[in-house]
Short mmCIF file of C-alpha atoms in Angstrom, two decimals:
data_model
loop_
_atom_site.label_atom_id
_atom_site.label_comp_id
_atom_site.label_asym_id
_atom_site.label_seq_id
_atom_site.Cartn_x
_atom_site.Cartn_y
_atom_site.Cartn_z
CA MET A 634 23.29 -2.16 -21.16
CA SER A 635 21.90 -0.22 -18.20
CA THR A 636 25.36 1.22 -17.48
CA ASN A 637 24.94 3.66 -20.39
CA ASN A 638 23.84 7.14 -19.40
CA PHE A 639 20.10 7.64 -19.58
CA PRO A 640 19.16 11.34 -19.67
CA GLY A 641 15.86 10.92 -17.85
CA LEU A 642 14.54 9.52 -14.61
CA PRO A 643 11.32 7.92 -13.34
CA LEU A 644 8.46 10.36 -12.85
CA PHE A 645 5.89 8.55 -10.71
CA ASP A 646 6.47 6.34 -7.69
CA SER A 647 4.61 3.17 -6.72
CA ALA A 648 0.91 3.49 -5.85
CA LYS A 649 1.73 3.35 -2.14
CA HIS A 650 3.98 6.43 -2.27
CA PHE A 651 2.01 8.15 -5.02
CA ASN A 652 -1.13 8.11 -2.88
CA GLN A 653 0.72 9.91 -0.10
CA ILE A 654 1.07 13.06 -2.22
CA PRO A 655 -1.61 15.61 -1.21
CA ARG A 656 -4.00 16.36 -4.08
CA ASN A 657 -3.16 20.08 -4.00
CA GLU A 658 0.59 19.42 -4.35
CA LEU A 659 2.06 18.94 -7.80
CA PHE A 660 5.42 17.36 -7.03
CA PRO A 661 6.13 14.93 -4.19
CA ASP A 662 8.08 16.51 -1.33
CA GLN A 663 9.93 13.25 -0.79
CA ALA A 664 11.27 13.22 -4.36
CA PRO A 665 12.79 16.66 -5.07
CA ALA A 666 14.76 15.24 -7.99
CA VAL A 667 11.55 14.82 -9.99
CA GLU A 668 10.57 18.46 -9.57
CA SER A 669 14.06 19.62 -10.51
CA PHE A 670 14.10 17.41 -13.59
CA VAL A 671 10.73 18.58 -14.94
CA LEU A 672 11.34 22.27 -14.18
CA ASN A 673 14.77 22.28 -15.79
CA LEU A 674 13.94 20.32 -18.95
CA GLY A 675 13.59 23.43 -21.04
CA VAL A 676 10.48 21.97 -22.71
CA GLU A 677 7.51 24.32 -22.89
CA GLY A 678 4.44 22.67 -21.40
CA ALA A 679 6.35 19.96 -19.48
CA VAL A 680 5.00 21.10 -16.11
CA ASP A 681 1.42 21.02 -17.39
CA ASP A 682 2.06 17.60 -18.96
CA TYR A 683 3.20 16.36 -15.58
CA ARG A 684 0.23 17.96 -13.77
CA TYR A 685 -2.43 16.45 -16.02
CA THR A 686 -0.73 13.07 -16.09
CA LYS A 687 -0.55 13.06 -12.29
CA ASP A 688 -4.28 13.84 -12.13
CA PHE A 689 -4.94 11.07 -14.66
CA LEU A 690 -3.04 8.51 -12.59
CA THR A 691 -4.71 9.68 -9.37
CA SER A 692 -8.05 8.47 -10.72
CA TYR A 693 -6.65 4.90 -10.92
CA SER A 694 -4.12 4.71 -8.10
CA LYS A 695 -6.55 3.73 -5.35
CA LYS A 696 -8.81 1.46 -7.36
CA SER A 697 -6.38 -1.08 -8.76
CA GLN A 698 -2.61 -1.21 -8.38
CA ASP A 699 -2.23 -3.30 -11.55
CA THR A 700 -4.21 -0.78 -13.60
CA TYR A 701 -2.25 2.10 -12.08
CA ASP A 702 1.03 0.37 -12.92
CA LYS A 703 0.02 -0.18 -16.55
CA PHE A 704 -1.18 3.38 -17.13
CA ARG A 705 1.84 4.79 -15.26
CA GLY A 706 4.30 2.81 -17.39
CA ASP A 707 2.82 3.75 -20.75
CA ALA A 708 2.18 7.41 -19.88
CA GLU A 709 5.62 7.80 -18.29
CA ARG A 710 7.46 6.34 -21.28
CA LEU A 711 5.54 8.56 -23.70
CA LEU A 712 6.23 11.68 -21.63
CA LEU A 713 9.95 10.96 -21.42
CA TRP A 714 10.16 10.26 -25.16
CA SER A 715 8.19 13.40 -26.02
CA TRP A 716 10.34 15.58 -23.75
CA LEU A 717 13.78 14.10 -24.30
CA ILE A 718 13.65 13.15 -27.97
CA LYS A 719 10.97 15.33 -29.59
CA ARG A 720 11.59 18.21 -27.16
CA LYS A 721 7.95 19.19 -26.98
CA SER A 722 4.80 18.78 -24.92
CA VAL A 723 2.90 15.51 -25.23
CA VAL A 724 -0.21 17.40 -26.42
CA LEU A 725 1.76 18.72 -29.41
CA LEU A 726 2.45 15.20 -30.69
CA ARG A 727 0.75 14.54 -33.99
CA ARG A 728 0.04 11.36 -35.91
CA ARG A 729 3.47 11.26 -37.53
CA ASP A 730 5.12 11.72 -34.11
CA LEU A 731 3.13 8.90 -32.56
CA GLU A 732 3.94 6.59 -35.48
CA GLU A 733 7.59 7.41 -34.81
CA TYR A 734 7.01 6.58 -31.16
CA THR A 735 5.69 3.10 -32.04
CA ASP A 736 8.92 2.50 -33.99
CA PHE A 737 10.85 3.58 -30.90
CA VAL A 738 8.85 1.24 -28.66
CA ALA A 739 9.57 -1.61 -31.07
CA LYS A 740 13.30 -0.83 -30.92
CA PRO A 741 14.29 1.59 -28.13
CA GLU A 742 17.73 3.15 -28.06
CA PRO A 743 20.17 0.99 -26.04
CA HIS A 744 20.52 3.44 -23.15
CA TRP A 745 16.72 3.44 -22.69
CA GLN A 746 16.80 -0.29 -21.93
CA GLY A 747 17.80 -2.30 -18.87
CA GLU A 748 18.65 -5.97 -18.60
CA THR A 749 16.43 -6.37 -15.53
CA THR A 750 13.38 -4.67 -14.05
CA GLN A 751 14.43 -2.17 -11.40
CA ARG A 752 12.59 -0.17 -8.76
CA ARG A 753 11.90 3.38 -9.86
CA PHE A 754 12.82 4.97 -6.54
CA LEU A 755 14.90 3.99 -3.51
CA SER A 756 14.42 5.27 0.03
CA ALA A 757 17.40 7.22 1.37
CA SER A 758 17.48 9.42 4.49
CA GLY A 759 13.76 10.16 4.40
CA THR A 760 13.62 10.90 0.68
CA ARG A 761 12.78 8.92 -2.43
CA GLU A 762 15.78 8.99 -4.73
CA PRO A 763 15.44 8.00 -8.41
CA ASN A 764 17.14 4.66 -9.03
CA ARG A 765 19.92 5.33 -11.53
CA ASP A 766 19.71 1.71 -12.75
CA TRP A 767 16.06 2.11 -13.76
CA ARG A 768 15.23 2.27 -17.47
CA PRO A 769 11.89 2.87 -19.22
CA PHE A 770 12.18 -0.38 -21.20
CA ARG A 771 13.43 -3.85 -20.44
CA ALA A 772 15.68 -5.43 -23.05
CA ALA A 773 14.02 -8.10 -25.18
CA GLY A 774 15.64 -11.50 -25.09
CA GLY A 775 17.00 -13.82 -27.72
CA GLY A 776 16.04 -12.06 -30.95
CA LYS A 777 12.35 -11.92 -30.02
CA GLY A 778 10.14 -8.94 -30.75
CA ARG A 779 9.75 -6.55 -27.86
CA LEU A 780 5.97 -6.81 -27.71
CA ASN A 781 3.48 -9.43 -28.81
CA THR A 782 0.11 -8.58 -30.32
CA LYS A 783 -1.65 -8.53 -26.95
CA SER A 784 0.96 -6.15 -25.54
CA TRP A 785 0.62 -3.78 -28.49
CA GLN A 786 -3.15 -3.79 -28.05
CA GLY A 787 -2.69 -2.98 -24.37
CA LEU A 788 -0.32 -0.13 -25.20
CA PHE A 789 -2.72 1.48 -27.67
CA SER A 790 -5.67 0.97 -25.32
CA ASN A 791 -3.85 2.64 -22.40
CA LEU A 792 -2.63 5.56 -24.49
CA SER A 793 -6.09 6.08 -25.99
CA VAL A 794 -7.61 6.27 -22.49
CA TYR A 795 -4.83 8.70 -21.54
CA PHE A 796 -5.45 11.05 -24.47
CA ASN A 797 -9.22 10.85 -24.02
CA TYR A 798 -8.70 12.03 -20.44
CA LEU A 799 -6.51 14.92 -21.62
CA MET A 800 -9.19 15.85 -24.16
CA ALA A 801 -11.94 15.74 -21.52
CA GLU A 802 -9.86 18.15 -19.45
CA ASP A 803 -9.54 20.47 -22.48
CA TYR A 804 -5.78 19.98 -22.46
CA ALA A 805 -5.19 17.86 -25.57
CA PRO A 806 -6.75 18.93 -28.89
CA GLY A 807 -7.38 15.38 -30.07
CA ASN A 808 -6.58 11.68 -29.88
CA HIS A 809 -4.56 10.24 -32.77
CA ILE A 810 -4.05 6.84 -31.17
CA PRO A 811 -6.93 4.99 -32.95
CA ILE A 812 -5.61 5.82 -36.43
CA VAL A 813 -2.02 5.08 -35.38
CA LYS A 814 -3.16 1.71 -34.08
CA LYS A 815 -5.06 0.95 -37.29
CA ASN A 816 -1.92 1.45 -39.38
CA CYS A 817 0.60 -0.01 -36.94
CA PRO A 818 2.87 -2.53 -38.74
CA TYR A 819 3.66 -4.31 -35.48
CA LEU A 820 0.04 -5.14 -34.66
CA ARG A 821 -0.74 -8.37 -36.48
CA GLN A 822 -4.04 -10.15 -36.80
CA GLU A 823 -3.32 -13.50 -35.19
CA THR A 824 -5.24 -16.49 -36.53
CA GLY A 825 -2.94 -19.22 -35.29
CA ILE A 826 -3.40 -21.56 -32.35
CA ASN A 827 -4.21 -19.59 -29.22
CA THR A 828 -2.29 -21.25 -26.42
CA ALA A 829 -1.54 -19.95 -22.96
CA ARG A 830 2.08 -19.60 -21.99
CA ARG A 831 2.72 -22.45 -19.62
CA LEU A 832 5.37 -24.83 -18.38
CA SER A 833 5.59 -28.39 -19.62
CA GLU A 834 5.33 -31.27 -17.16
CA LEU A 835 9.11 -31.64 -17.27
CA GLN A 836 9.78 -27.93 -16.72
CA TRP A 837 7.36 -27.80 -13.77
CA GLU A 838 8.91 -30.92 -12.26
CA TYR A 839 12.38 -29.38 -12.42
CA LEU A 840 11.20 -26.00 -11.13
CA LEU A 841 9.45 -27.53 -8.12
CA SER A 842 12.34 -29.91 -7.45
CA SER A 843 14.84 -27.03 -7.57
CA ALA A 844 12.73 -24.99 -5.13
CA LYS A 845 12.54 -27.98 -2.78
CA SER A 846 16.32 -28.45 -2.94
CA LEU A 847 16.86 -24.78 -2.11
CA ALA A 848 14.53 -25.00 0.90
CA ASN A 849 16.05 -28.27 2.14
CA ALA A 850 19.55 -26.78 1.98
CA ASP A 851 18.68 -23.37 3.47
CA PRO A 852 15.46 -22.57 5.41
CA GLN A 853 15.37 -19.01 4.05
CA TYR A 854 14.14 -20.53 0.76
CA GLU A 855 11.06 -22.07 2.38
CA ARG A 856 9.28 -18.91 1.30
CA THR A 857 10.43 -19.45 -2.30
CA LEU A 858 9.06 -22.99 -2.32
CA PHE A 859 5.75 -21.83 -0.87
CA VAL A 860 5.35 -18.98 -3.39
CA ILE A 861 6.03 -21.29 -6.34
CA ALA A 862 3.60 -23.95 -5.07
CA THR A 863 0.90 -21.38 -4.25
CA LEU A 864 0.93 -19.48 -7.55
CA LYS A 865 0.74 -22.72 -9.53
CA SER A 866 -1.60 -24.77 -7.33
CA LEU A 867 -4.08 -21.98 -6.56
CA LYS A 868 -3.72 -20.50 -10.05
CA LEU A 869 -3.32 -16.98 -8.66
CA ARG A 870 -2.35 -13.76 -10.34
CA ILE A 871 0.70 -12.16 -8.74
CA SER A 872 -1.48 -9.29 -7.46
CA GLU A 873 -3.72 -11.75 -5.61
CA LEU A 874 -0.82 -12.92 -3.45
CA SER A 875 0.85 -9.54 -2.94
CA GLU A 876 0.16 -6.69 -0.56
CA ARG A 877 -1.36 -3.67 -2.26
CA PRO A 878 -3.21 -0.56 -1.07
CA ASN A 879 -6.58 -2.30 -0.71
CA TRP A 880 -5.53 -5.89 -0.10
CA LEU A 881 -3.32 -7.87 2.25
CA PRO A 882 -3.60 -11.67 1.96
CA VAL A 883 -3.58 -13.13 5.48
CA MET A 884 -3.62 -16.70 6.75
CA SER A 885 -7.30 -16.53 7.76
CA HIS A 886 -8.11 -16.31 4.05
CA PHE A 887 -7.41 -20.04 4.08
CA HIS A 888 -10.64 -21.46 5.50
CA ARG A 889 -12.36 -24.82 5.85
CA ASP A 890 -16.03 -25.50 5.18
CA HIS A 891 -18.33 -27.81 7.17
CA GLU A 892 -17.40 -30.73 4.91
CA GLY A 893 -13.70 -30.35 5.67
CA ASN A 894 -12.81 -28.84 2.28
CA TRP A 895 -10.17 -26.09 2.24
CA TRP A 896 -10.51 -22.85 0.28
CA PHE A 897 -8.52 -19.67 -0.24
CA ARG A 898 -10.42 -16.40 -0.46
CA THR A 899 -8.75 -13.86 -2.71
CA TYR A 900 -9.47 -10.39 -4.03
CA GLY A 901 -8.92 -10.43 -7.76
CA LYS A 902 -9.36 -8.66 -11.05
CA GLY A 903 -12.32 -6.33 -11.31
CA SER A 904 -12.41 -5.88 -7.50
CA LYS A 905 -14.10 -9.27 -7.13
CA GLU A 906 -13.66 -11.71 -4.28
CA ARG A 907 -13.65 -15.43 -5.00
CA ASP A 908 -12.91 -18.67 -3.21
CA VAL A 909 -10.29 -20.94 -4.79
CA SER A 910 -10.52 -24.66 -4.06
CA ILE A 911 -7.44 -26.31 -2.53
CA SER A 912 -6.03 -29.77 -3.19
CA ASN A 913 -4.91 -32.15 -0.47
CA GLU A 914 -1.37 -32.11 -1.88
CA TYR A 915 -1.14 -28.33 -1.58
CA ILE A 916 -2.07 -28.54 2.12
CA VAL A 917 1.29 -30.29 2.64
CA PHE A 918 3.12 -27.19 1.37
CA LEU A 919 0.95 -24.88 3.46
CA LYS A 920 1.71 -26.88 6.62
CA ARG A 921 5.42 -26.97 5.85
CA TYR A 922 5.63 -23.22 5.37
CA ARG A 923 3.59 -22.39 8.46
CA GLN A 924 5.69 -24.70 10.63
CA HIS A 925 8.83 -23.03 9.25
CA ARG A 926 7.39 -19.74 10.51
CA GLY A 927 6.67 -21.21 13.94
CA LEU A 928 2.92 -21.28 13.40
CA THR A 929 0.39 -24.05 13.93
CA PRO A 930 0.20 -26.49 11.00
CA LEU A 931 -3.08 -25.06 9.73
CA PRO A 932 -4.57 -21.56 10.09
CA SER A 933 -7.74 -20.59 11.92
CA LYS A 934 -10.24 -17.80 11.34
CA ASP A 935 -8.17 -15.68 13.76
CA SER A 936 -4.86 -16.15 11.88
CA LEU A 937 -3.99 -12.64 10.75
CA GLU A 938 -0.39 -13.27 9.72
CA PRO A 939 0.44 -12.26 6.11
CA VAL A 940 0.29 -15.26 3.79
CA VAL A 941 3.78 -14.43 2.48
CA GLU A 942 5.74 -12.56 5.09
CA SER A 943 8.27 -9.81 4.45
CA ARG A 944 11.25 -9.08 6.65
CA VAL A 945 9.08 -6.48 8.38
CA ASN A 946 6.61 -7.85 10.93
CA ASN A 947 2.95 -7.99 9.89
CA ARG A 948 3.69 -6.90 6.35
CA GLY A 949 3.25 -8.79 3.12
CA LEU A 950 5.33 -8.68 -0.04
CA GLY A 951 4.72 -6.43 -3.01
CA SER A 952 4.36 -7.77 -6.54
CA ARG A 953 7.92 -6.83 -7.48
CA GLN A 954 9.37 -8.73 -4.53
CA LEU A 955 7.28 -11.77 -5.41
CA ARG A 956 8.43 -11.61 -9.01
CA ASN A 957 12.04 -11.51 -7.87
CA ILE A 958 11.45 -14.65 -5.80
CA VAL A 959 9.90 -16.47 -8.77
CA GLU A 960 12.62 -15.34 -11.17
CA TYR A 961 15.30 -16.71 -8.85
CA ALA A 962 13.52 -20.06 -8.71
CA LEU A 963 13.14 -20.09 -12.50
CA ASP A 964 16.88 -19.51 -12.89
CA GLU A 965 17.58 -22.44 -10.57
CA GLY A 966 15.21 -24.60 -12.59
CA CYS A 967 17.05 -23.63 -15.79
CA HIS A 968 20.41 -24.59 -14.28
CA SER A 969 19.04 -27.99 -13.26
CA LEU A 970 17.62 -28.63 -16.73
CA ILE A 971 20.91 -27.71 -18.40
CA LYS A 972 22.84 -29.91 -15.99
CA ASP A 973 20.74 -32.90 -17.05
CA GLY A 974 21.02 -32.11 -20.75
CA PHE A 975 17.64 -30.49 -21.37
CA ASP A 976 18.98 -27.38 -23.10
CA VAL A 977 15.87 -26.67 -25.20
CA GLU A 978 13.56 -26.93 -22.19
CA ALA A 979 15.88 -24.65 -20.22
CA SER A 980 15.87 -22.08 -23.02
CA GLU A 981 12.06 -22.07 -23.03
CA LEU A 982 11.92 -21.80 -19.24
CA ARG A 983 14.06 -18.65 -19.36
CA ALA A 984 11.18 -16.87 -21.11
CA ALA A 985 8.70 -17.76 -18.35
CA THR A 986 7.12 -15.19 -16.05
CA THR A 987 5.14 -15.47 -12.83
CA HIS A 988 1.87 -15.56 -14.80
CA TRP A 989 2.97 -18.78 -16.49
CA LEU A 990 2.49 -20.55 -13.14
CA ARG A 991 -1.21 -19.63 -13.14
CA HIS A 992 -1.55 -20.92 -16.70
CA THR A 993 0.41 -24.04 -15.84
CA GLY A 994 -1.85 -24.92 -12.91
CA ALA A 995 -5.01 -24.46 -14.97
CA SER A 996 -3.66 -26.31 -18.01
CA MET A 997 -2.57 -29.32 -15.99
CA GLU A 998 -5.94 -29.55 -14.25
CA VAL A 999 -7.83 -29.40 -17.55
CA ALA A 1000 -5.49 -32.01 -19.07
CA ALA A 1001 -6.13 -34.26 -16.04
CA GLY A 1002 -9.86 -34.13 -16.78
CA ARG A 1003 -11.07 -31.70 -14.13
CA ASN A 1004 -14.46 -30.14 -14.82
CA LEU A 1005 -13.90 -27.00 -16.91
CA ALA A 1006 -16.53 -25.01 -14.99
CA HIS A 1007 -14.68 -25.76 -11.75
CA VAL A 1008 -11.40 -24.53 -13.23
CA GLN A 1009 -13.19 -21.42 -14.51
CA ALA A 1010 -14.53 -20.64 -11.02
CA ASP A 1011 -11.08 -21.02 -9.45
CA LEU A 1012 -9.51 -18.77 -12.08
CA GLY A 1013 -12.18 -16.11 -11.69
CA HIS A 1014 -12.98 -15.97 -15.42
CA GLY A 1015 -16.27 -14.24 -16.13
CA SER A 1016 -17.01 -16.60 -19.01
CA ILE A 1017 -16.29 -20.29 -19.47
CA ARG A 1018 -15.47 -19.46 -23.08
CA THR A 1019 -12.31 -17.68 -21.90
CA THR A 1020 -11.21 -20.77 -19.99
CA ASP A 1021 -12.10 -23.02 -22.91
CA GLU A 1022 -10.16 -20.95 -25.45
CA LEU A 1023 -7.07 -20.75 -23.26
CA TYR A 1024 -6.79 -24.25 -21.90
CA VAL A 1025 -8.73 -26.73 -24.02
CA ASP A 1026 -6.54 -27.68 -26.98
CA SER A 1027 -7.48 -31.33 -27.57
CA ASP A 1028 -8.45 -30.65 -31.20
CA ASN A 1029 -5.07 -29.07 -31.89
CA MET A 1030 -3.26 -31.94 -30.20
CA GLU A 1031 -5.14 -34.42 -32.36
CA ARG A 1032 -4.31 -32.37 -35.47
CA ALA A 1033 -0.63 -32.30 -34.55
CA SER A 1034 -0.65 -36.03 -33.84
CA SER A 1035 -2.24 -36.85 -37.18
CA ALA A 1036 0.36 -34.72 -39.01
CA LYS A 1037 3.36 -36.51 -37.50
CA GLY A 1038 2.77 -39.69 -39.51
CA GLN A 1039 2.57 -37.97 -42.88
CA GLU A 1040 5.32 -38.61 -45.42
CA VAL A 1041 7.40 -35.95 -47.13
#
């Protein structure tokens, strides 16, 4: 699918490279292709669109990489659609245009979609070249809708913030997003069972077993095994294990208290630090990985090595690299399930993402009877109600069980 010609290119680099652009410079010197693309579009107002969008993203790029990534993706897609398909400035889009855009998001043209997530830019001879395999959208799998209700809500929220910024700068005349959202046919009011996306016991068993087999056969996969075990056991978001502009997880973040209990200090959502409790079983994986790296079995307060090392000394891995590691392990788990005849479980596992490991860890702990408040603290939820709604489904399980014995 991504081999079809896409007429556009990515506009904004990762937060790391974006933050290197001086505030008084409009286009990045390292990416001349972006400047050439915008200047030669032949769309009146495109340069101003780019300028105000760059200023908008600048306000988020140093605070939170995740927030920057979300705003960048939604603003970038809208700009490209407005320029390449509507052939006009984003501030000239009216309600009818934006309703047309939601239809496009629900079903993008084939050459706007890629089978896999690709880097926007690649380094080449001191420059940042647009990756020709990158596409604004990733293809939806297996007949499923492109976005679920939560994703649509996130899209409208991000675009509303974007247009409010443009209005505050006296660039956009108004914000049509709220009314477009209200009438959006893809945004459904969900009243069904609210369950977190998670792996079953069988799927987790096969995933972990596959990662162990990879590591036993080839030491380069020790990192894969450690990443899988860490995301699930510590119930971390991918950003909490990755290197980002204001955070590098290092081994000293594993620490032991005076009672001999082990904890992992992380920097999470909302710029909040928290300590995550660690199980004795997880310590086995930590020791194994550290010994593979030639380190002492357990870290000390002076251990400044990145928790997950890159191929470059004293550097961690970014979120995209970590996702690639997890996706490879998930594929191996699928192959193992299929080999043993669990085709349905394998099909479900193919839909999993890195965030499912966090949900899986929390769900299994709640099901095992762990105190809900303790799980909440490890997850970093501000309210125990959030944890309860996501992971406590005993009433639904009882309802399902009582239905199974009913006659037709």
